[in-house]
Amino acid sequence: MTDANTHATPDAPALHVITRDVHGVSRKQMSQSALRVLYRLQEAGFGAYLVGGAVRDLLIGHQPKDFDVATDATPEQVKALFRNCRLIGRRFRLAHVVYGRDIIEVATFRANGGDDEGDRQTDDGGRLLRDNVYGSIEEDAVRRDFTANALYYTVEDFSVRDYVGGYADVQARLLRLIGNPEARYREDPVRMLRAARLAAKLGFTIEPATAEPIARLAPLLADAAPARLFEETLKLFLAGHAEASFLQLEAHGLVQALLPGTAHALASNKSGALRRMLLQGLRNTDRRVANDEPVSPAFLYAVLLWPAYCHALALLQAQGVHAAEAQRRAADRVTMQQVARTALPRRFSLPMQEIWLLQPRFSLRQRKRVFRLLAHPRFRAAFDFLELRLAASNAHADDVAFWREAQLHPTQATAEQGFQDVLASPEAAEDSVAPRKRRRRRKPAAEGAP
Ligand code: ATP
Ligand code: MG
């Protein structure tokens, strides 16, 4: 196979050792628990390496989220060495070494096998169905996704071992798939989302040959497991880089694959109001994460699917469905569509729907209704959502001011405002459904027209 990409030839991985004085990563930056695991395995005569995201993050001065270890010891051998160890996973056994709340994942080197090896099974589209063979460190390196994720740090001599050119790519802030990009995406389409997510998280550029197939192969994500896509969605949007993630997904044609209803609504919303609101919501989420404030999947999905909800609502209202009924049906329709793609559990989808359905109630200012809404368990989230809509457009300024005051002085606020019964109409109604088309659709005679 000729491969222009000399950094990453899985067939002939050549070892490049980056010494401590060159890479500059210090043990002080590492988890004590991970270091204990590395030393114990090494003292027992096994090869043991810190690997994956942790090494990559340390090289660019980020604090790693978790520390993973790769070794040539089998899971049973790892278990025999640590009292605080449990084995998990059926398809591929992993060892978890537990120090209080710290869990170090220890994985035995793994090979996907070459095409001539019987243990590797793919379906007709080239998707990996089974990979459960242990392998050498070289095999473990080339089965990983990006070169930046395939670096091995050892306490033997404190060096970083690089088989795929990952060190140079980290220095150049490049995300490059190991091997043939199209084949690697076909094996596991979720790698497309990982490319977008890691580019957003690290501020890396997706190298052109790695980026090129994504928009073309994005539809393959329809076959990915909805539960896995849900997990990926949370990693994309609840880790402090939600806005950057969305922009990456947009740039690579991936929004449609993850949020089909929203992609459709954004495309038909000519004013761009829905996209502005969505991005504003993601910026707020990033700010909350940065301030260590809690973020919830329900609120996140309320933001991500708001365009789809507004669009569905506008369609139903155009068909003459009464407002309250249209809201319920739009919420259900959008939820059902989305659950088929990302398995959104009900404990998140129900509060998400409540956040939407409470929006029009902020326009109802009779005393009794105000008190009831203030006492609603989802009031706070729904009000935050209202504020978000305000930040994206000025249409709800009056509502936000009223409800801010009502939370502080409920009696006074209701006395001053008096009765007002306006149903706040969601942003989409303005231009995502053209009013003229609506009327024409009702005329059966249109069929006979030339
Ligand atoms: P993060 O910092 O977000 O945790 P990460 O790169 O560590 O990013 P993980 O999901 O924790 O991501 O995966 C750990 C490692 O496992 C990766 O660095 C990579 O080497 C490998 N890996 C993960 N997912 C895949 C995949 N789909 N295909 C190949 N290798 C993968
Ligand atoms: Mg990780």
Short mmCIF file of C-alpha atoms and ligand atoms in Angstrom, two decimals:
data_model
loop_
_atom_site.label_atom_id
_atom_site.label_comp_id
_atom_site.label_asym_id
_atom_site.label_seq_id
_atom_site.Cartn_x
_atom_site.Cartn_y
_atom_site.Cartn_z
CA MET A 1 0.00 0.00 0.00
CA THR A 2 1.38 3.39 -0.89
CA ASP A 3 0.43 6.02 1.56
CA ALA A 4 1.34 9.65 1.07
CA ASN A 5 0.85 10.06 4.78
CA THR A 6 4.30 9.12 6.05
CA HIS A 7 3.42 10.03 9.63
CA ALA A 8 1.04 7.17 10.03
CA THR A 9 1.69 3.91 8.25
CA PRO A 10 0.11 1.20 10.36
CA ASP A 11 1.96 -1.49 8.42
CA ALA A 12 5.42 -0.49 9.54
CA PRO A 13 5.34 1.50 12.74
CA ALA A 14 8.79 2.84 13.57
CA LEU A 15 9.60 3.71 17.16
CA HIS A 16 10.59 7.27 17.95
CA VAL A 17 11.63 7.87 21.56
CA ILE A 18 11.15 11.38 22.92
CA THR A 19 13.31 11.79 25.99
CA ARG A 20 12.34 13.57 29.22
CA ASP A 21 14.48 16.64 28.48
CA VAL A 22 12.76 17.07 25.11
CA HIS A 23 9.08 16.50 25.95
CA GLY A 24 9.22 18.24 29.33
CA VAL A 25 6.32 16.33 30.94
CA SER A 26 6.88 15.83 34.66
CA ARG A 27 5.53 13.19 37.06
CA LYS A 28 4.33 16.06 39.26
CA GLN A 29 1.57 16.70 36.69
CA MET A 30 0.34 13.10 36.87
CA SER A 31 -2.17 11.42 39.12
CA GLN A 32 -0.47 9.71 42.09
CA SER A 33 -2.75 6.71 41.56
CA ALA A 34 -1.72 6.33 37.93
CA LEU A 35 1.95 6.51 38.92
CA ARG A 36 1.44 3.81 41.58
CA VAL A 37 -0.10 1.54 38.95
CA LEU A 38 2.76 2.17 36.51
CA TYR A 39 5.45 1.45 39.13
CA ARG A 40 3.76 -1.66 40.50
CA LEU A 41 3.35 -3.19 37.03
CA GLN A 42 6.94 -2.33 36.12
CA GLU A 43 8.33 -3.83 39.35
CA ALA A 44 6.45 -7.02 38.53
CA GLY A 45 8.27 -7.17 35.20
CA PHE A 46 5.51 -5.96 32.92
CA GLY A 47 5.57 -3.16 30.37
CA ALA A 48 3.31 -0.32 31.54
CA TYR A 49 2.53 3.01 29.94
CA LEU A 50 0.38 6.04 30.46
CA VAL A 51 -1.46 6.39 27.16
CA GLY A 52 -4.14 8.22 25.19
CA GLY A 53 -5.69 11.53 26.09
CA ALA A 54 -3.62 11.97 29.27
CA VAL A 55 -0.25 12.02 27.49
CA ARG A 56 -1.62 14.27 24.75
CA ASP A 57 -3.12 16.70 27.26
CA LEU A 58 0.05 16.84 29.39
CA LEU A 59 2.13 17.62 26.29
CA ILE A 60 0.03 20.72 25.59
CA GLY A 61 -0.15 21.77 29.23
CA HIS A 62 -3.79 20.73 29.85
CA GLN A 63 -4.93 18.95 32.98
CA PRO A 64 -6.01 15.43 31.87
CA LYS A 65 -9.56 14.32 32.67
CA ASP A 66 -8.51 10.75 33.37
CA PHE A 67 -5.35 8.67 33.29
CA ASP A 68 -5.39 5.44 31.30
CA VAL A 69 -2.70 2.78 31.46
CA ALA A 70 -1.78 0.23 28.79
CA THR A 71 0.23 -2.88 29.60
CA ASP A 72 1.39 -6.26 28.32
CA ALA A 73 0.01 -7.91 31.48
CA THR A 74 -3.29 -9.73 30.96
CA PRO A 75 -6.33 -8.52 32.96
CA GLU A 76 -5.96 -11.55 35.25
CA GLN A 77 -2.29 -10.74 35.86
CA VAL A 78 -3.25 -7.14 36.67
CA LYS A 79 -5.91 -8.33 39.08
CA ALA A 80 -3.42 -10.57 40.85
CA LEU A 81 -1.15 -7.57 41.47
CA PHE A 82 -3.74 -5.16 42.96
CA ARG A 83 -6.08 -5.86 45.85
CA ASN A 84 -8.19 -2.84 44.82
CA CYS A 85 -8.83 -4.14 41.32
CA ARG A 86 -11.95 -5.30 39.53
CA LEU A 87 -12.32 -6.63 36.01
CA ILE A 88 -15.01 -5.14 33.82
CA GLY A 89 -16.31 -5.62 30.28
CA ARG A 90 -17.47 -8.74 28.54
CA ARG A 91 -16.34 -8.21 24.98
CA PHE A 92 -13.00 -6.84 25.99
CA ARG A 93 -11.84 -7.26 29.59
CA LEU A 94 -10.40 -4.20 31.32
CA ALA A 95 -8.99 -3.80 34.80
CA HIS A 96 -10.10 -0.93 37.03
CA VAL A 97 -7.69 -0.17 39.86
CA VAL A 98 -9.54 1.85 42.47
CA TYR A 99 -7.99 4.36 44.89
CA GLY A 100 -10.88 6.00 46.69
CA ARG A 101 -12.66 8.08 44.05
CA ASP A 102 -9.78 7.70 41.62
CA ILE A 103 -10.18 4.92 39.07
CA ILE A 104 -7.27 4.00 36.84
CA GLU A 105 -8.26 2.02 33.78
CA VAL A 106 -5.68 -0.58 32.85
CA ALA A 107 -6.04 -2.13 29.41
CA THR A 108 -3.98 -4.95 27.97
CA PHE A 109 -2.35 -4.08 24.62
CA ARG A 110 -4.83 -4.84 21.98
CA ALA A 111 -4.61 -5.64 18.31
CA ASN A 112 -7.27 -5.34 15.69
CA GLY A 113 -5.28 -7.81 13.66
CA GLY A 114 -4.26 -7.49 10.03
CA ASP A 115 -6.68 -8.40 7.27
CA ASP A 116 -5.18 -11.87 7.14
CA GLU A 117 -6.01 -12.58 10.76
CA GLY A 118 -9.23 -14.37 11.47
CA ASP A 119 -10.07 -12.55 14.67
CA ARG A 120 -10.99 -9.33 13.01
CA GLN A 121 -14.53 -9.24 11.73
CA THR A 122 -16.13 -6.43 9.79
CA ASP A 123 -19.55 -6.10 8.20
CA ASP A 124 -20.14 -5.36 4.50
CA GLY A 125 -19.56 -1.65 5.03
CA GLY A 126 -16.20 -2.31 6.69
CA ARG A 127 -17.52 -1.64 10.20
CA LEU A 128 -15.69 -3.41 12.99
CA LEU A 129 -17.90 -6.02 14.64
CA ARG A 130 -15.40 -7.70 16.91
CA ASP A 131 -11.94 -6.88 18.12
CA ASN A 132 -10.86 -8.85 21.10
CA VAL A 133 -7.31 -9.97 20.54
CA TYR A 134 -4.42 -8.97 22.71
CA GLY A 135 -1.43 -7.63 20.86
CA SER A 136 1.94 -5.89 20.97
CA ILE A 137 2.45 -2.25 21.84
CA GLU A 138 2.89 -1.49 18.11
CA GLU A 139 -0.46 -3.09 17.35
CA ASP A 140 -2.03 -1.25 20.25
CA ALA A 141 -0.71 2.04 18.84
CA VAL A 142 -2.03 1.63 15.31
CA ARG A 143 -5.53 0.54 16.34
CA ARG A 144 -6.02 3.89 18.13
CA ASP A 145 -7.80 6.71 16.34
CA PHE A 146 -5.59 9.82 16.10
CA THR A 147 -1.80 9.95 16.15
CA ALA A 148 -2.00 12.41 19.06
CA ASN A 149 -3.86 9.75 21.05
CA ALA A 150 -1.27 7.03 20.47
CA LEU A 151 1.64 8.24 22.62
CA TYR A 152 3.02 6.08 25.46
CA TYR A 153 4.73 7.47 28.55
CA THR A 154 6.83 5.14 30.68
CA VAL A 155 8.40 5.52 34.15
CA GLU A 156 11.19 3.18 33.02
CA ASP A 157 13.13 6.14 31.63
CA PHE A 158 10.40 8.86 31.69
CA SER A 159 10.34 8.94 27.88
CA VAL A 160 7.40 9.13 25.50
CA ARG A 161 7.25 6.35 22.89
CA ASP A 162 5.80 7.30 19.54
CA TYR A 163 5.05 4.75 16.77
CA VAL A 164 2.87 6.87 14.49
CA GLY A 165 4.27 10.41 14.39
CA GLY A 166 1.95 11.62 17.12
CA TYR A 167 4.54 13.77 18.87
CA ALA A 168 5.15 15.93 15.78
CA ASP A 169 1.39 16.21 15.23
CA VAL A 170 0.82 17.37 18.82
CA GLN A 171 3.53 19.99 18.34
CA ALA A 172 1.79 21.10 15.12
CA ARG A 173 -1.65 20.96 16.83
CA LEU A 174 -2.94 18.51 14.21
CA LEU A 175 -5.50 15.75 14.48
CA ARG A 176 -4.54 13.03 12.04
CA LEU A 177 -6.19 9.63 11.78
CA ILE A 178 -3.81 6.69 11.84
CA GLY A 179 -4.03 4.79 8.56
CA ASN A 180 -6.52 5.35 5.77
CA PRO A 181 -9.08 7.90 6.99
CA GLU A 182 -12.05 6.58 5.03
CA ALA A 183 -11.41 3.00 6.17
CA ARG A 184 -11.06 4.13 9.79
CA TYR A 185 -14.36 6.05 9.65
CA ARG A 186 -16.11 3.07 8.08
CA GLU A 187 -14.80 0.83 10.86
CA ASP A 188 -16.21 3.20 13.47
CA PRO A 189 -18.22 6.24 12.31
CA VAL A 190 -18.14 7.75 15.83
CA ARG A 191 -14.53 8.70 15.07
CA MET A 192 -15.99 11.54 12.96
CA LEU A 193 -17.61 13.00 16.06
CA ARG A 194 -14.42 12.43 18.04
CA ALA A 195 -12.49 14.42 15.42
CA ALA A 196 -14.90 17.35 15.79
CA ARG A 197 -14.92 17.09 19.59
CA LEU A 198 -11.15 16.87 20.03
CA ALA A 199 -10.57 19.70 17.54
CA ALA A 200 -12.95 21.83 19.62
CA LYS A 201 -11.57 20.75 22.97
CA LEU A 202 -7.88 21.06 22.12
CA GLY A 203 -8.01 23.85 19.54
CA PHE A 204 -6.35 21.47 17.07
CA THR A 205 -6.85 21.53 13.29
CA ILE A 206 -8.20 18.42 11.61
CA GLU A 207 -5.54 17.56 9.06
CA PRO A 208 -6.99 17.83 5.49
CA ALA A 209 -6.92 14.12 4.56
CA THR A 210 -8.58 13.33 7.91
CA ALA A 211 -11.21 16.05 7.42
CA GLU A 212 -12.02 15.38 3.76
CA PRO A 213 -14.18 12.23 4.05
CA ILE A 214 -16.26 13.43 7.01
CA ALA A 215 -19.05 15.34 5.27
CA ARG A 216 -19.32 12.51 2.74
CA LEU A 217 -19.43 9.71 5.33
CA ALA A 218 -21.51 11.52 7.98
CA PRO A 219 -24.66 9.53 7.07
CA LEU A 220 -22.90 6.38 8.39
CA LEU A 221 -23.57 7.73 11.88
CA ALA A 222 -27.21 6.74 11.41
CA ASP A 223 -26.07 3.16 12.13
CA ALA A 224 -24.18 4.01 15.32
CA ALA A 225 -25.75 2.90 18.61
CA PRO A 226 -28.08 5.66 19.93
CA ALA A 227 -26.78 5.18 23.49
CA ARG A 228 -23.21 5.79 22.35
CA LEU A 229 -24.28 8.87 20.39
CA PHE A 230 -25.98 10.21 23.50
CA GLU A 231 -22.73 9.78 25.47
CA GLU A 232 -20.79 11.50 22.70
CA THR A 233 -23.28 14.37 22.68
CA LEU A 234 -22.71 14.99 26.38
CA LYS A 235 -18.94 14.93 25.84
CA LEU A 236 -19.31 17.39 22.95
CA PHE A 237 -21.51 19.87 24.81
CA LEU A 238 -21.04 19.53 28.57
CA ALA A 239 -17.26 19.64 28.80
CA GLY A 240 -16.71 23.39 28.49
CA HIS A 241 -16.31 23.68 24.71
CA ALA A 242 -19.89 23.39 23.51
CA GLU A 243 -19.86 26.37 21.16
CA ALA A 244 -16.60 25.30 19.54
CA SER A 245 -17.99 21.75 19.21
CA PHE A 246 -21.10 22.98 17.43
CA LEU A 247 -19.04 25.09 15.02
CA GLN A 248 -16.85 22.06 14.27
CA LEU A 249 -19.91 19.88 13.67
CA GLU A 250 -21.32 22.53 11.35
CA ALA A 251 -18.05 22.95 9.48
CA HIS A 252 -17.87 19.21 8.80
CA GLY A 253 -21.52 18.57 7.97
CA LEU A 254 -22.20 16.57 11.13
CA VAL A 255 -25.14 18.46 12.68
CA GLN A 256 -27.60 16.59 10.49
CA ALA A 257 -26.25 13.24 11.69
CA LEU A 258 -26.56 14.09 15.38
CA LEU A 259 -29.54 16.47 15.50
CA PRO A 260 -31.54 15.94 12.30
CA GLY A 261 -34.59 17.96 13.36
CA THR A 262 -32.49 20.91 14.41
CA ALA A 263 -30.36 20.81 11.25
CA HIS A 264 -33.55 20.94 9.17
CA ALA A 265 -35.03 23.80 11.21
CA LEU A 266 -31.81 25.84 11.04
CA ALA A 267 -31.66 25.44 7.28
CA SER A 268 -35.16 26.83 6.83
CA ASN A 269 -34.87 29.64 9.40
CA LYS A 270 -33.71 32.43 7.12
CA SER A 271 -33.35 35.14 9.75
CA GLY A 272 -30.80 33.03 11.64
CA ALA A 273 -32.61 33.73 14.93
CA LEU A 274 -32.72 30.06 15.91
CA ARG A 275 -29.01 29.56 15.30
CA ARG A 276 -28.20 32.68 17.34
CA MET A 277 -30.28 31.38 20.21
CA LEU A 278 -28.64 27.94 20.01
CA LEU A 279 -25.12 29.38 20.02
CA GLN A 280 -26.01 31.72 22.88
CA GLY A 281 -27.24 28.70 24.86
CA LEU A 282 -24.01 26.85 24.22
CA ARG A 283 -21.92 29.87 25.24
CA ASN A 284 -23.89 30.06 28.50
CA THR A 285 -23.27 26.35 29.07
CA ASP A 286 -19.53 26.88 28.55
CA ARG A 287 -19.56 29.78 31.01
CA ARG A 288 -21.32 27.65 33.62
CA VAL A 289 -18.78 24.84 33.21
CA ALA A 290 -15.93 27.34 33.51
CA ASN A 291 -17.46 28.66 36.75
CA ASP A 292 -18.01 25.14 38.12
CA GLU A 293 -21.78 25.67 38.07
CA PRO A 294 -23.96 22.62 37.43
CA VAL A 295 -25.12 21.86 33.89
CA SER A 296 -27.90 19.44 33.03
CA PRO A 297 -28.46 17.26 29.97
CA ALA A 298 -32.16 18.29 30.09
CA PHE A 299 -31.38 21.99 29.72
CA LEU A 300 -28.72 21.24 27.12
CA TYR A 301 -31.18 19.26 25.00
CA ALA A 302 -33.81 21.97 25.48
CA VAL A 303 -31.28 24.31 23.82
CA LEU A 304 -30.11 21.86 21.14
CA LEU A 305 -33.63 20.88 20.07
CA TRP A 306 -35.32 24.28 20.49
CA PRO A 307 -34.98 25.01 16.75
CA ALA A 308 -36.61 21.64 15.93
CA TYR A 309 -39.37 22.34 18.46
CA CYS A 310 -40.09 25.83 17.11
CA HIS A 311 -40.20 24.47 13.59
CA ALA A 312 -42.56 21.61 14.47
CA LEU A 313 -44.76 24.00 16.44
CA ALA A 314 -44.98 26.47 13.58
CA LEU A 315 -45.98 23.67 11.21
CA LEU A 316 -48.72 22.42 13.51
CA GLN A 317 -50.07 25.90 14.10
CA ALA A 318 -50.06 26.51 10.36
CA GLN A 319 -52.27 23.43 10.07
CA GLY A 320 -54.69 25.08 12.45
CA VAL A 321 -53.91 23.02 15.58
CA HIS A 322 -54.82 24.93 18.75
CA ALA A 323 -51.81 26.45 20.56
CA ALA A 324 -51.64 24.31 23.70
CA GLU A 325 -52.27 21.11 21.76
CA ALA A 326 -49.70 22.10 19.13
CA GLN A 327 -47.09 22.68 21.83
CA ARG A 328 -47.60 19.25 23.34
CA ARG A 329 -47.57 17.54 19.99
CA ALA A 330 -44.49 19.42 18.78
CA ALA A 331 -42.62 18.50 21.98
CA ASP A 332 -43.55 14.83 21.60
CA ARG A 333 -42.75 14.72 17.90
CA VAL A 334 -39.30 16.27 18.34
CA THR A 335 -38.49 14.02 21.31
CA MET A 336 -39.46 10.87 19.43
CA GLN A 337 -37.41 11.84 16.39
CA GLN A 338 -34.38 12.58 18.52
CA VAL A 339 -34.59 9.47 20.70
CA ALA A 340 -34.25 7.36 17.55
CA ARG A 341 -30.88 9.06 16.95
CA THR A 342 -29.42 9.71 20.40
CA ALA A 343 -30.96 7.65 23.19
CA LEU A 344 -32.14 10.51 25.37
CA PRO A 345 -33.41 8.96 28.63
CA ARG A 346 -36.84 10.03 29.89
CA ARG A 347 -35.39 11.54 33.04
CA PHE A 348 -33.90 14.16 30.70
CA SER A 349 -36.51 14.35 27.95
CA LEU A 350 -39.40 15.04 30.35
CA PRO A 351 -37.81 18.08 32.04
CA MET A 352 -36.65 19.25 28.60
CA GLN A 353 -40.26 19.25 27.42
CA GLU A 354 -41.38 21.03 30.57
CA ILE A 355 -38.86 23.80 29.94
CA TRP A 356 -40.42 24.34 26.50
CA LEU A 357 -44.03 24.02 27.59
CA LEU A 358 -43.59 26.51 30.42
CA GLN A 359 -42.36 29.25 28.07
CA PRO A 360 -45.77 30.67 27.10
CA ARG A 361 -46.77 30.75 30.76
CA PHE A 362 -44.31 33.57 31.38
CA SER A 363 -46.74 35.83 29.51
CA LEU A 364 -49.60 35.09 31.89
CA ARG A 365 -49.52 37.58 34.71
CA GLN A 366 -52.65 36.96 36.78
CA ARG A 367 -51.78 36.74 40.44
CA LYS A 368 -52.81 33.10 40.91
CA ARG A 369 -50.96 31.92 37.82
CA VAL A 370 -47.81 33.80 38.80
CA PHE A 371 -47.68 32.11 42.20
CA ARG A 372 -48.32 28.73 40.65
CA LEU A 373 -45.52 29.15 38.13
CA LEU A 374 -43.07 30.41 40.77
CA ALA A 375 -43.74 27.22 42.74
CA HIS A 376 -43.29 24.93 39.73
CA PRO A 377 -40.34 22.55 40.22
CA ARG A 378 -39.04 23.46 36.77
CA PHE A 379 -39.50 27.22 37.20
CA ARG A 380 -35.81 28.03 37.55
CA ALA A 381 -34.73 26.10 34.47
CA ALA A 382 -37.62 27.48 32.43
CA PHE A 383 -36.80 31.03 33.52
CA ASP A 384 -33.12 30.58 32.64
CA PHE A 385 -34.33 29.43 29.25
CA LEU A 386 -36.50 32.52 28.89
CA GLU A 387 -33.50 34.71 29.72
CA LEU A 388 -31.53 32.89 27.09
CA ARG A 389 -34.21 33.65 24.51
CA LEU A 390 -33.98 37.28 25.56
CA ALA A 391 -30.22 37.33 25.15
CA ALA A 392 -30.65 36.07 21.60
CA SER A 393 -33.45 38.49 20.65
CA ASN A 394 -35.13 41.42 22.34
CA ALA A 395 -38.64 40.10 22.01
CA HIS A 396 -39.05 38.90 25.59
CA ALA A 397 -37.43 41.75 27.53
CA ASP A 398 -40.66 42.69 29.23
CA ASP A 399 -41.32 39.13 30.40
CA VAL A 400 -37.85 38.69 31.84
CA ALA A 401 -38.02 41.96 33.79
CA PHE A 402 -41.41 41.03 35.22
CA TRP A 403 -40.35 37.55 36.32
CA ARG A 404 -37.09 38.74 37.80
CA GLU A 405 -39.11 41.11 39.97
CA ALA A 406 -41.76 38.48 40.69
CA GLN A 407 -39.16 36.14 42.20
CA LEU A 408 -38.05 38.86 44.62
CA HIS A 409 -41.41 40.51 45.41
CA PRO A 410 -44.21 38.34 44.06
CA THR A 411 -47.11 40.30 45.58
CA GLN A 412 -45.88 43.67 44.38
CA ALA A 413 -45.06 42.51 40.90
CA THR A 414 -48.48 40.99 40.29
CA ALA A 415 -50.27 44.08 41.68
CA GLU A 416 -48.39 46.39 39.33
CA GLN A 417 -48.78 44.36 36.19
CA GLY A 418 -52.43 43.48 36.22
CA PHE A 419 -53.92 41.08 33.72
CA GLN A 420 -52.07 40.21 30.59
CA ASP A 421 -52.78 37.17 28.53
CA VAL A 422 -50.47 37.02 25.57
CA LEU A 423 -49.07 33.75 24.42
CA ALA A 424 -45.37 34.26 23.75
CA SER A 425 -44.92 32.89 20.31
CA PRO A 426 -41.72 30.94 19.72
CA GLU A 427 -39.15 32.45 17.44
CA ALA A 428 -39.63 30.12 14.52
CA ALA A 429 -43.15 31.13 13.62
CA GLU A 430 -41.74 34.23 11.92
CA ASP A 431 -40.02 32.70 8.95
CA SER A 432 -39.52 28.96 9.08
CA VAL A 433 -43.02 28.34 7.77
CA ALA A 434 -44.06 30.63 4.95
CA PRO A 435 -47.64 31.86 5.56
CA ARG A 436 -48.61 31.81 1.88
CA LYS A 437 -47.77 28.15 1.44
CA ARG A 438 -49.91 27.39 4.45
CA ARG A 439 -53.03 28.71 2.83
CA ARG A 440 -52.39 27.04 -0.48
CA ARG A 441 -51.97 23.66 1.13
CA ARG A 442 -55.57 23.75 2.31
CA LYS A 443 -56.91 24.13 -1.24
CA PRO A 444 -57.53 20.75 -2.83
CA ALA A 445 -58.03 22.49 -6.20
CA ALA A 446 -54.28 23.15 -6.39
CA GLU A 447 -53.82 19.61 -7.66
CA GLY A 448 -55.64 20.25 -10.87
CA ALA A 449 -53.71 23.44 -11.62
CA PRO A 450 -51.37 23.30 -14.65
P1 ATP B 1 -10.77 12.80 26.48
O1 ATP B 1 -9.71 13.72 26.90
O2 ATP B 1 -11.98 13.49 26.04
O3 ATP B 1 -11.02 11.67 27.44
P2 ATP B 1 -9.51 10.72 24.98
O4 ATP B 1 -8.70 10.76 23.72
O5 ATP B 1 -8.81 10.31 26.22
O6 ATP B 1 -10.20 12.14 25.13
P3 ATP B 1 -11.23 8.49 25.47
O7 ATP B 1 -12.61 8.26 24.98
O8 ATP B 1 -10.98 8.63 26.92
O9 ATP B 1 -10.74 9.80 24.71
O10 ATP B 1 -10.34 7.33 24.86
C1 ATP B 1 -9.06 6.99 25.35
C2 ATP B 1 -8.16 6.55 24.20
O11 ATP B 1 -8.70 5.39 23.57
C3 ATP B 1 -8.01 7.56 23.07
O12 ATP B 1 -7.01 8.50 23.36
C4 ATP B 1 -7.65 6.68 21.90
O13 ATP B 1 -6.30 6.33 21.93
C5 ATP B 1 -8.48 5.44 22.15
N1 ATP B 1 -9.79 5.49 21.49
C6 ATP B 1 -10.94 5.97 22.00
N2 ATP B 1 -11.95 5.86 21.14
C7 ATP B 1 -11.46 5.28 20.04
C8 ATP B 1 -12.01 4.87 18.78
N3 ATP B 1 -13.29 5.08 18.49
N4 ATP B 1 -11.17 4.30 17.89
C9 ATP B 1 -9.88 4.08 18.18
N5 ATP B 1 -9.30 4.44 19.33
C10 ATP B 1 -10.07 5.03 20.26
MG MG B 2 -9.77 9.97 28.15
#
